[in-house]
Coordinates of N, CA, C and O in Angstrom, one line a residue:
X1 N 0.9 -1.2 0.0 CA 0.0 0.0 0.0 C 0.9 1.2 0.0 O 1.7 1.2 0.9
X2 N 0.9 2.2 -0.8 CA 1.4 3.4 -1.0 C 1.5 4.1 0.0 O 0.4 3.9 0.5
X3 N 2.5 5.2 1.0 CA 2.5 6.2 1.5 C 1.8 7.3 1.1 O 2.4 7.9 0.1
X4 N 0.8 7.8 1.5 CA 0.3 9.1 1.2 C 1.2 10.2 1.2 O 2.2 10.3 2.0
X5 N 0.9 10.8 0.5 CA 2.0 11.9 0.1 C 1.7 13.3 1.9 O 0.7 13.5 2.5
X6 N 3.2 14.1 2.3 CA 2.9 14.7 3.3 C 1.6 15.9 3.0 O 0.5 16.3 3.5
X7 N 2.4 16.3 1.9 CA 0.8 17.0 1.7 C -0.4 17.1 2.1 O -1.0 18.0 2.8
X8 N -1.1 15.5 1.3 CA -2.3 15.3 2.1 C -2.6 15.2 3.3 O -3.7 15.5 3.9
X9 N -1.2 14.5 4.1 CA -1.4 14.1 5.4 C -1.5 15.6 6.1 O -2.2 15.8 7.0
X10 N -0.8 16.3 5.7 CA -1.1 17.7 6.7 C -2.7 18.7 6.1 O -3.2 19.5 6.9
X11 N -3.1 18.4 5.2 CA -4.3 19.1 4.7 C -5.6 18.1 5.7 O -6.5 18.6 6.3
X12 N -5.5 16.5 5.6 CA -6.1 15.7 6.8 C -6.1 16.1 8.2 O -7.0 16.1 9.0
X13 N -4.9 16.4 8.2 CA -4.7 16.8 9.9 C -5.6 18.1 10.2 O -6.4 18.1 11.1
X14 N -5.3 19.1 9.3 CA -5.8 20.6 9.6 C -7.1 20.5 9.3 O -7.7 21.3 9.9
X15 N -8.0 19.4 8.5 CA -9.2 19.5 8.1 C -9.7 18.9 9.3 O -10.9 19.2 9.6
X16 N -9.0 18.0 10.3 CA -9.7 17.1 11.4 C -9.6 18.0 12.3 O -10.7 18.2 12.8
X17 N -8.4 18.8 12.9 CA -8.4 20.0 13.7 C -9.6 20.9 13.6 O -10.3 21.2 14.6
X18 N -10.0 21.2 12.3 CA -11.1 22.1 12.3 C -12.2 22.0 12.2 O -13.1 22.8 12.2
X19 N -12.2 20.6 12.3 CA -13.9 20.2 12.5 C -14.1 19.6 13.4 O -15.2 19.1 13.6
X20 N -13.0 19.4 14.4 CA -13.2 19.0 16.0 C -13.4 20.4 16.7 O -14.2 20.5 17.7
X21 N -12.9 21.6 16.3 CA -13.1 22.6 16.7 C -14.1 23.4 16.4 O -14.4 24.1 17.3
X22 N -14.6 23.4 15.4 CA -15.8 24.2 14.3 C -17.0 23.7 13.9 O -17.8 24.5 13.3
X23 N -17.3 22.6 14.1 CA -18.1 21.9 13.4 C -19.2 22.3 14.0 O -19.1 22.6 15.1
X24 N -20.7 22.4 13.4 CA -22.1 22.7 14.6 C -21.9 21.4 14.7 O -21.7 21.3 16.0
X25 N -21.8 20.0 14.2 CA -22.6 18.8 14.4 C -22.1 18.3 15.4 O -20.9 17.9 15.2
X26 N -22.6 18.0 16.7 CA -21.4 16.8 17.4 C -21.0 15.9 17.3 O -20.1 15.5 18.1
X27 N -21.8 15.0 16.1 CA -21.1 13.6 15.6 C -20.2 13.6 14.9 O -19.2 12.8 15.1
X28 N -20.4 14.7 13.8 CA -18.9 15.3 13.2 C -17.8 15.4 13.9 O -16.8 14.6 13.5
X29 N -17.7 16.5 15.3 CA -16.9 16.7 15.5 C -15.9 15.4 16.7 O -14.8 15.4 17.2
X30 N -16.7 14.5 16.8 CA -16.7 13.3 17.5 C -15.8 12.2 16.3 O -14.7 11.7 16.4
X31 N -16.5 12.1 15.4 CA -15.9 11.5 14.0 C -14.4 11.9 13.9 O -13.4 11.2 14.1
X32 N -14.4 13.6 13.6 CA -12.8 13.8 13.3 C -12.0 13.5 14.5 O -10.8 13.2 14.4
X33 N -12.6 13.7 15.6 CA -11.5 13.3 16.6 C -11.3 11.9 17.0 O -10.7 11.7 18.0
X34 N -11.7 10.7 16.2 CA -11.8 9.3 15.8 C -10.9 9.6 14.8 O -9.9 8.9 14.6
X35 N -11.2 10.3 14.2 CA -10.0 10.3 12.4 C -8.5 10.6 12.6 O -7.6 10.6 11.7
X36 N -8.3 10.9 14.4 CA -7.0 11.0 14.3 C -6.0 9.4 14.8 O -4.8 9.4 15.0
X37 N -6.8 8.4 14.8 CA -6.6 7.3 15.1 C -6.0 6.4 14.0 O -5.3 5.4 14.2
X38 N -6.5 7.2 12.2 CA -5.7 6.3 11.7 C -4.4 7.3 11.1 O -3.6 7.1 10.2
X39 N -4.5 8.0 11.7 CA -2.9 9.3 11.3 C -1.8 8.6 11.6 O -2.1 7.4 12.1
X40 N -0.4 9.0 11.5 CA 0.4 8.4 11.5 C 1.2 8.9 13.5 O 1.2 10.1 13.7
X41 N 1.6 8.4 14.1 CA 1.7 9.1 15.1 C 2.0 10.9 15.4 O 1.3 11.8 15.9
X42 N 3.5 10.7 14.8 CA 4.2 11.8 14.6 C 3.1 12.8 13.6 O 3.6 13.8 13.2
X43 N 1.9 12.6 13.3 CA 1.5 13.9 13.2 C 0.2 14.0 14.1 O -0.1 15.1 14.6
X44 N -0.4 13.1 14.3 CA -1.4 12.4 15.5 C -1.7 13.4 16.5 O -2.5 14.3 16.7
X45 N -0.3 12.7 17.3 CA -0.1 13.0 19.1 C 0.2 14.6 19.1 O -0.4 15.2 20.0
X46 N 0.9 15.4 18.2 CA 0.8 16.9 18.2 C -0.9 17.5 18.2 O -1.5 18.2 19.1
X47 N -1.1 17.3 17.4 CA -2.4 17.4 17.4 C -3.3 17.3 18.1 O -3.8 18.4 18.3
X48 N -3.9 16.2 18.9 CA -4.3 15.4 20.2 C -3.7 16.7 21.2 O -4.5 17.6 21.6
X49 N -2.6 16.7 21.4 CA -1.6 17.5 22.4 C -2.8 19.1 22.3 O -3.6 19.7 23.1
X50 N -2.4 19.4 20.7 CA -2.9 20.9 20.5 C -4.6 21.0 20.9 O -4.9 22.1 21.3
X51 N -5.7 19.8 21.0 CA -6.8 19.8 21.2 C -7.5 19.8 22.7 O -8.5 20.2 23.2
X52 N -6.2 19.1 23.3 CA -6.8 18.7 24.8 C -5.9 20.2 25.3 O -6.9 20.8 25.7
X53 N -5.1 20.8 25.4 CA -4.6 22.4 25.6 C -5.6 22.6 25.6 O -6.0 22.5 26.8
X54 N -6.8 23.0 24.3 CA -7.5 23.8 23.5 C -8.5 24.1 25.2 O -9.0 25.2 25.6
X55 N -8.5 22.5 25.8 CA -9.9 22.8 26.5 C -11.4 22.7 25.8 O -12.1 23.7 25.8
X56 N -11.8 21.5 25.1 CA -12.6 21.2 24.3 C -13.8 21.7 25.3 O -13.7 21.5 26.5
X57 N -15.0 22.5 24.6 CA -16.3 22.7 25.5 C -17.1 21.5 25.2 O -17.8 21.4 26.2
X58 N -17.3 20.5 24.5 CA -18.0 19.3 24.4 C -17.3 18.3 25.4 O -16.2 18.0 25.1
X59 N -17.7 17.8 26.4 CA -17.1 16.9 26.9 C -17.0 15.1 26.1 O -16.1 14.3 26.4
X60 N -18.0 14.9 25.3 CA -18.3 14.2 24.8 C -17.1 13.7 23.6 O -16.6 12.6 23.5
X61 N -16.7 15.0 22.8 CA -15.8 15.4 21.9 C -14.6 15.2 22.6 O -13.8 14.5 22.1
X62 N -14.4 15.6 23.8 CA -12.6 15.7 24.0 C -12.2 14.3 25.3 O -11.2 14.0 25.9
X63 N -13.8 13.8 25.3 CA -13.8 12.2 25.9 C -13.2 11.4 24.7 O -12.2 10.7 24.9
X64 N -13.7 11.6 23.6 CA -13.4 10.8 22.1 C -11.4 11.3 21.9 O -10.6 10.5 21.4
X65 N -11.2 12.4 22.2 CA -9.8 12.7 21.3 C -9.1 12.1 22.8 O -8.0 11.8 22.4
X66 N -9.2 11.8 23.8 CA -8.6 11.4 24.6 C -8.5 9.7 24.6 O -7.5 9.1 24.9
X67 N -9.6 9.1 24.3 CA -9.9 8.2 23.4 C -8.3 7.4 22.6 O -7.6 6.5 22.7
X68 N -8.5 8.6 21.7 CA -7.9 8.2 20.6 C -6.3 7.9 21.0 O -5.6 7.3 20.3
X69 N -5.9 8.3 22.2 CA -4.6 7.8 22.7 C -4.2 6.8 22.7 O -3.0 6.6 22.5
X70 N -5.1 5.8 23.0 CA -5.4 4.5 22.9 C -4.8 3.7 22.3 O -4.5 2.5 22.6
X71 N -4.7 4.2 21.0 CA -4.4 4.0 19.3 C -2.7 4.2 19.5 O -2.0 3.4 19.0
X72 N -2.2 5.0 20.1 CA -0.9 5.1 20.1 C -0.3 4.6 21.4 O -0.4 5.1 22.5
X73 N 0.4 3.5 21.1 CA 0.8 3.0 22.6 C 2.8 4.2 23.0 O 3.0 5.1 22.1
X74 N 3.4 4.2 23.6 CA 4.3 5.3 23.5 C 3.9 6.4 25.1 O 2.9 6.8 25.7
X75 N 5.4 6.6 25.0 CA 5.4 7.5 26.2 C 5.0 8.6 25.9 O 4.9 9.5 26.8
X76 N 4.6 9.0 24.7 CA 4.7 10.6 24.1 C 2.5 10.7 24.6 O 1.9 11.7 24.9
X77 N 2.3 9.5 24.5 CA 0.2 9.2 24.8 C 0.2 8.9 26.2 O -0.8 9.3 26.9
X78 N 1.2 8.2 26.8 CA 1.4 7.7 28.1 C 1.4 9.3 29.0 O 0.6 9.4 29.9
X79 N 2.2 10.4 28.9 CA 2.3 11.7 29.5 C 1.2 12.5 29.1 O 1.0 13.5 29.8
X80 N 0.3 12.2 27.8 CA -0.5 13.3 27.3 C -1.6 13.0 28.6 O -2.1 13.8 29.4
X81 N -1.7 11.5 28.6 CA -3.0 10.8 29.4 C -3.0 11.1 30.8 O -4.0 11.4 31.4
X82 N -1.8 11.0 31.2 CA -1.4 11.3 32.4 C -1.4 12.5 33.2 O -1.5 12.4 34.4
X83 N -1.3 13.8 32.8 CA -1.5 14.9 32.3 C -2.8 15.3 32.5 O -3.0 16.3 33.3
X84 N -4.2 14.6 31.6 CA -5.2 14.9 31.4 C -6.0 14.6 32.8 O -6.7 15.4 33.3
X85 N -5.5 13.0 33.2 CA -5.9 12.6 34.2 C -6.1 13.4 35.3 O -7.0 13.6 36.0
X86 N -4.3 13.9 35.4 CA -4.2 14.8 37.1 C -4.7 16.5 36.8 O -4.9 17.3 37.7
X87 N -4.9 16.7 35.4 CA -5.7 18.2 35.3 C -6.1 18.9 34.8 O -6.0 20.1 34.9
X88 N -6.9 18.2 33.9 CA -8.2 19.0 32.8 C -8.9 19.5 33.6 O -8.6 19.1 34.7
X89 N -9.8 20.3 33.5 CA -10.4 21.5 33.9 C -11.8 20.1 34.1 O -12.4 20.3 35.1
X90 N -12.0 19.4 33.6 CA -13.5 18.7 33.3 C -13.3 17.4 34.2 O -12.3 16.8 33.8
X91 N -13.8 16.9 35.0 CA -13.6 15.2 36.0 C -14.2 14.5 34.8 O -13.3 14.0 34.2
X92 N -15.4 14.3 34.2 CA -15.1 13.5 33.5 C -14.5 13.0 32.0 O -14.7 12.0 31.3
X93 N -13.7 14.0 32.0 CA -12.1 14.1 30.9 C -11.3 13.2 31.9 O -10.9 12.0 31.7
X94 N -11.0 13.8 33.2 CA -9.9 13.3 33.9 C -10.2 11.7 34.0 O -9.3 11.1 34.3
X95 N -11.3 11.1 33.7 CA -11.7 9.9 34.2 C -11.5 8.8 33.0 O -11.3 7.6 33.0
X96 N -11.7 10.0 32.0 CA -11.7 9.1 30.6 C -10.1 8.7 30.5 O -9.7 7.6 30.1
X97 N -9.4 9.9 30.9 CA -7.9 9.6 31.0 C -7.4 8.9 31.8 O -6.2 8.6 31.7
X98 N -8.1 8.4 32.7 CA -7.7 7.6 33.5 C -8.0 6.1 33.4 O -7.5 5.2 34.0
X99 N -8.8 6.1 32.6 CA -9.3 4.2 32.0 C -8.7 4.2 30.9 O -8.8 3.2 30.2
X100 N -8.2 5.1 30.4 CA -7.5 5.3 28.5 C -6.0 4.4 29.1 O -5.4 3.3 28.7
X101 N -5.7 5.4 30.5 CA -4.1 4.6 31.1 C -4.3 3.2 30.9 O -3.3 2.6 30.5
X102 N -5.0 2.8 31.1 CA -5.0 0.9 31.6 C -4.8 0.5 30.2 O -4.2 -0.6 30.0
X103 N -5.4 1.2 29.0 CA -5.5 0.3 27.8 C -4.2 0.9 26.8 O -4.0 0.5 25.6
X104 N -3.1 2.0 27.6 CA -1.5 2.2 27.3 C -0.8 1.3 27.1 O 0.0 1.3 28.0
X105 N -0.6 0.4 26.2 CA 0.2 -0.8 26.0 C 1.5 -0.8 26.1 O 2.0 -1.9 26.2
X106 N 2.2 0.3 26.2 CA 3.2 0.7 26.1 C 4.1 0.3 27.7 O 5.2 -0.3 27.7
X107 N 3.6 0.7 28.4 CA 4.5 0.4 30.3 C 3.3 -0.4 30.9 O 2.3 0.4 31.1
X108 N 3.1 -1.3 31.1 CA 2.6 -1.4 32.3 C 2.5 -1.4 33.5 O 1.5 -1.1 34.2
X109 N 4.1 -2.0 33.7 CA 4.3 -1.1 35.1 C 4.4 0.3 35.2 O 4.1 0.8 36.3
X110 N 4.8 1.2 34.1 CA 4.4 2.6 34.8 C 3.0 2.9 34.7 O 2.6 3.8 35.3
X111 N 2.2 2.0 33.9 CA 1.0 2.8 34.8 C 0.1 2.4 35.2 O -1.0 2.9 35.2
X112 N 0.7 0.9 35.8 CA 0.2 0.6 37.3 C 0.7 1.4 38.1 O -0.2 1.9 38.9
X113 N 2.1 2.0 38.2 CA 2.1 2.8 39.4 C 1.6 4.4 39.5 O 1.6 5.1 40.5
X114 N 1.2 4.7 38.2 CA 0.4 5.8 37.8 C -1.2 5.6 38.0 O -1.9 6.6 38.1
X115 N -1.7 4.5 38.0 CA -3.2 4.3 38.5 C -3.0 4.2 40.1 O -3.7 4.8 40.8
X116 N -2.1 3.4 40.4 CA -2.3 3.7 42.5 C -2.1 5.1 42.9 O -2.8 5.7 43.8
X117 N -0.9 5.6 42.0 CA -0.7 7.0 42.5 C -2.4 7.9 42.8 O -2.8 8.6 43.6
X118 N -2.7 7.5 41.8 CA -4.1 8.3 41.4 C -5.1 7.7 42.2 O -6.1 8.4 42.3
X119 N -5.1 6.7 42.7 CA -5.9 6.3 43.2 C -5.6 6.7 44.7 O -6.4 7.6 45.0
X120 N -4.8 6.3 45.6 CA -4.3 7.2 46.5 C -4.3 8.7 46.3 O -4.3 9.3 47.4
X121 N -4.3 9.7 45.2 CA -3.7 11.1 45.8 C -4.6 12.0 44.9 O -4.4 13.2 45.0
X122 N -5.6 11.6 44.1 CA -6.4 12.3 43.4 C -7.2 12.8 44.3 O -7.6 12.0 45.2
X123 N -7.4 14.3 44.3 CA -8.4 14.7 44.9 C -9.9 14.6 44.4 O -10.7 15.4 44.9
X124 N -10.3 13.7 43.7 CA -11.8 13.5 43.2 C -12.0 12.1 43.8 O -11.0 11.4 43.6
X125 N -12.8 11.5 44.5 CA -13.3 10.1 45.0 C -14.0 9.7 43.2 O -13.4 8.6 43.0
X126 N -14.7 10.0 42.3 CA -14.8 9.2 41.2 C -13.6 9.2 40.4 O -13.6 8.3 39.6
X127 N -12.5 10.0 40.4 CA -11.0 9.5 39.3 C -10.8 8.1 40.1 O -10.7 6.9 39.7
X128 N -10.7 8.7 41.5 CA -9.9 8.1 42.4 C -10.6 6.3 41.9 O -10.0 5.4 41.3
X129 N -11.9 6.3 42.2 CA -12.3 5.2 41.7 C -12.2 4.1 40.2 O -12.3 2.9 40.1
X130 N -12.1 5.0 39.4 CA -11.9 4.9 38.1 C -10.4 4.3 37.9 O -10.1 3.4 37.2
X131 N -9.8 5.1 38.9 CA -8.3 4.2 38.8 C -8.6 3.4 39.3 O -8.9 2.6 38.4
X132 N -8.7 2.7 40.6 CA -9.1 1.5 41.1 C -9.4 0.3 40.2 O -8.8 -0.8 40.2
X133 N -10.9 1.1 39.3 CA -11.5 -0.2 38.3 C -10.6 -0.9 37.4 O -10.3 -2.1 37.2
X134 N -9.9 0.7 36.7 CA -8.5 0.7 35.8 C -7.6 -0.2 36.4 O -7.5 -1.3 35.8
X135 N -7.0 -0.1 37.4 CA -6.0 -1.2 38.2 C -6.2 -2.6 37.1 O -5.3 -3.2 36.4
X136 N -7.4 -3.0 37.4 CA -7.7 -4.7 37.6 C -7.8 -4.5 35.5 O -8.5 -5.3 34.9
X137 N -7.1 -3.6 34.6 CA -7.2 -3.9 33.4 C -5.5 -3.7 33.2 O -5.5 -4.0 32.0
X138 N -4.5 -3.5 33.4 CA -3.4 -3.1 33.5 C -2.9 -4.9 33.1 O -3.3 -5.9 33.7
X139 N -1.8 -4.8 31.9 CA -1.3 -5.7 31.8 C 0.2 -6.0 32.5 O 1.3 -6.1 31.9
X140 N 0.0 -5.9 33.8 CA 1.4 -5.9 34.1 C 0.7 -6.5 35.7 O -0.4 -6.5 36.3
X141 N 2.6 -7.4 36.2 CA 2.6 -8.0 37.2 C 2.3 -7.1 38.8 O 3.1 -6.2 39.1
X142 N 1.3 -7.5 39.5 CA 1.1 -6.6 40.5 C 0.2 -5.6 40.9 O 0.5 -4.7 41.7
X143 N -1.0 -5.7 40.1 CA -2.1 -4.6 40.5 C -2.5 -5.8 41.8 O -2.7 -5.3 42.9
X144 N -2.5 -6.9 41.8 CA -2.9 -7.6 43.2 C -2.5 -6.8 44.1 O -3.4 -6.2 44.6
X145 N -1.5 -6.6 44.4 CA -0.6 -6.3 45.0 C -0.9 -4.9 45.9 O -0.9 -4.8 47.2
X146 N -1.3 -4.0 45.0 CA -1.6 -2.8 44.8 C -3.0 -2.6 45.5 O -3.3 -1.9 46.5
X147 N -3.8 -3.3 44.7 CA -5.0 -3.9 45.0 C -5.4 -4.1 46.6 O -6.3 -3.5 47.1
X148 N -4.8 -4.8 47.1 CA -4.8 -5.3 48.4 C -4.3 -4.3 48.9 O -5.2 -3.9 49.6
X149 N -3.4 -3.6 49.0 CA -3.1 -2.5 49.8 C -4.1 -1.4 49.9 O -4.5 -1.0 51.0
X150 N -4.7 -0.9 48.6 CA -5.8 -0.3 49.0 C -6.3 -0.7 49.9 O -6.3 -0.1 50.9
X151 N -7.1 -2.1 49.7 CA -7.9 -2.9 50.8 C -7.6 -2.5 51.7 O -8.5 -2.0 52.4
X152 N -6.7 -2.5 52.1 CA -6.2 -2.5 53.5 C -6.1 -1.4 54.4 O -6.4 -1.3 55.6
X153 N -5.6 -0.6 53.6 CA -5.1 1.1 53.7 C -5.7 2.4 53.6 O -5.7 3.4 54.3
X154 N -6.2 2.1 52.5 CA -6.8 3.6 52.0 C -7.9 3.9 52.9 O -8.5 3.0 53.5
X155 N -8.1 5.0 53.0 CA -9.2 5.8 54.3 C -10.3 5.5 53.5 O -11.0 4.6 54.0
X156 N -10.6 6.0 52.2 CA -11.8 5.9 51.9 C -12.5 4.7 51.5 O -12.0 3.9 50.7
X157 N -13.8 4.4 52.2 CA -14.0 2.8 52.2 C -14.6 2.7 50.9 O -14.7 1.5 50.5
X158 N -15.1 3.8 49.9 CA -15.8 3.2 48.6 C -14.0 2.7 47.9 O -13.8 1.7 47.3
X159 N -13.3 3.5 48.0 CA -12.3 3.0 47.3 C -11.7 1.8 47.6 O -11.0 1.1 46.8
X160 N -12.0 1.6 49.1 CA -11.6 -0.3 49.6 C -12.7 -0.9 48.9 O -12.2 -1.8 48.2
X161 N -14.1 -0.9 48.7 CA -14.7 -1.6 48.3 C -14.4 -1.6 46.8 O -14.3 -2.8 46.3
X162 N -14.3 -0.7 45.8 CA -14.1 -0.7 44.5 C -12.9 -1.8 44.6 O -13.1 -2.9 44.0
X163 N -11.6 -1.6 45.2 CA -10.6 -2.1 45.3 C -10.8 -4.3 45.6 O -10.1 -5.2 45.1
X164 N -11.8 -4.3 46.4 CA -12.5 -5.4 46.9 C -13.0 -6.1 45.3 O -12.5 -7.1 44.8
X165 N -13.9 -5.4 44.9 CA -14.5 -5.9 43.5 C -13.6 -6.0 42.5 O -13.4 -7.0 41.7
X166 N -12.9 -4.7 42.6 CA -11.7 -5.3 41.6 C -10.9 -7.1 41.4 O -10.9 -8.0 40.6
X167 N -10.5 -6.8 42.6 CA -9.6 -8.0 42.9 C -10.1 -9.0 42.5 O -9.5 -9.8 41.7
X168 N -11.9 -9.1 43.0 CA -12.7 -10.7 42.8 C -13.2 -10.7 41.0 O -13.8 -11.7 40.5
X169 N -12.6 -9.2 40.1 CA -13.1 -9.6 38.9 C -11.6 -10.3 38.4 O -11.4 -11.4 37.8
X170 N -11.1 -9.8 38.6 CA -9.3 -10.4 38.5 C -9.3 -11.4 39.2 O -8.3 -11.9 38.6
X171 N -9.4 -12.0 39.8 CA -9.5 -13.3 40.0 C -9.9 -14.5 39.6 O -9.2 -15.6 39.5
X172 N -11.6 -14.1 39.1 CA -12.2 -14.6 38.5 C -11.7 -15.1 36.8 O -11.8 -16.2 36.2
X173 N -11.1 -14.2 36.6 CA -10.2 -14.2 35.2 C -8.7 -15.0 35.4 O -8.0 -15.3 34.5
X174 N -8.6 -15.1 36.7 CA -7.3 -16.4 36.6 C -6.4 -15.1 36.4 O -5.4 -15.5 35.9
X175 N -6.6 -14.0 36.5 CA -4.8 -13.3 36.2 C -4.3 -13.2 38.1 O -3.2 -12.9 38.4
X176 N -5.2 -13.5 38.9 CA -4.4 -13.5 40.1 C -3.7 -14.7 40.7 O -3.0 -14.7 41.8

């Protein structure tokens, strides 16, 4: 299959920028920020970068381009996510960024230790939870681990009980 010439790829990029930003439609603008998933990274993640800055007013829209990090496994999605998590202006941006972390293919151990951190030190009890759930999707050795310590530890009991359910869905799945 042919490389698209950069041309087009940058006339794509600027046409997807402007209709995540401009568009009246919100499926549209939901669409283009899906359209940045089949870009090539290196022109992607700048982009992505320049939209979550922007402070999207649709939450729905900048749930979707946060989304799309997903698509790029890499420390360069791993920091955007991370980022968004501990301080978008919107909790449920921060939350989306925070279940986006678990499906980061890239570290798993960093971000297992980036979902406890957050679950321990977020000041929101739903991020805080959201990491928790996150925990038990993380492909890496030791959310048990983590897991249990919540249990054990953490002040807030919704987050021991989230922590609780976690464990027994991970279990159930034989990864404990």
């Amino acid at each position: 299959e042919p490389m698209p010439n950069s041309t087009l790829l940058d006339n794509l990029r600027t046409a997807l920028l402007e209709l995540v930003r401009r568009s009246k439609d919100p499926d549209v603008r939901q669409e283009a920020a899906e359209g940045f998933e089949d870009q090539p990274a290196e022109r992607a993640l700048p982009a992505i970068a320049e939209l979550l800055a922007d402070g999207l007013d649709d939450d729905d829209v900048a749930m979707e381009v946060v989304e799309t990090l997903a698509a790029f496994p890499g420390k360069t999605s791993f920091d955007l996510l991370l980022r968004t998590a501990e301080s978008h202006p919107r909790l449920q941006v921060q939350q989306e960024a925070v279940e986006t972390l678990g499906e980061n293919e890239s570290d798993g151990e960093e971000a297992l230790e980036a979902l406890a951190r957050i679950a321990w030190e977020h000041g929101n009890e739903d991020v805080r939870l959201e990491a928790v759930e996150t925990l038990g999707h993380v492909h890496a050795g030791g959310a048990d681990a983590a897991l249990l310590r919540l249990i054990w530890e953490h002040p807030d009991p919704d987050v021991q009980s989230e922590a609780v359910e976690t464990l027994g869905d991970l279990s159930g799945t034989g990864a404990v």
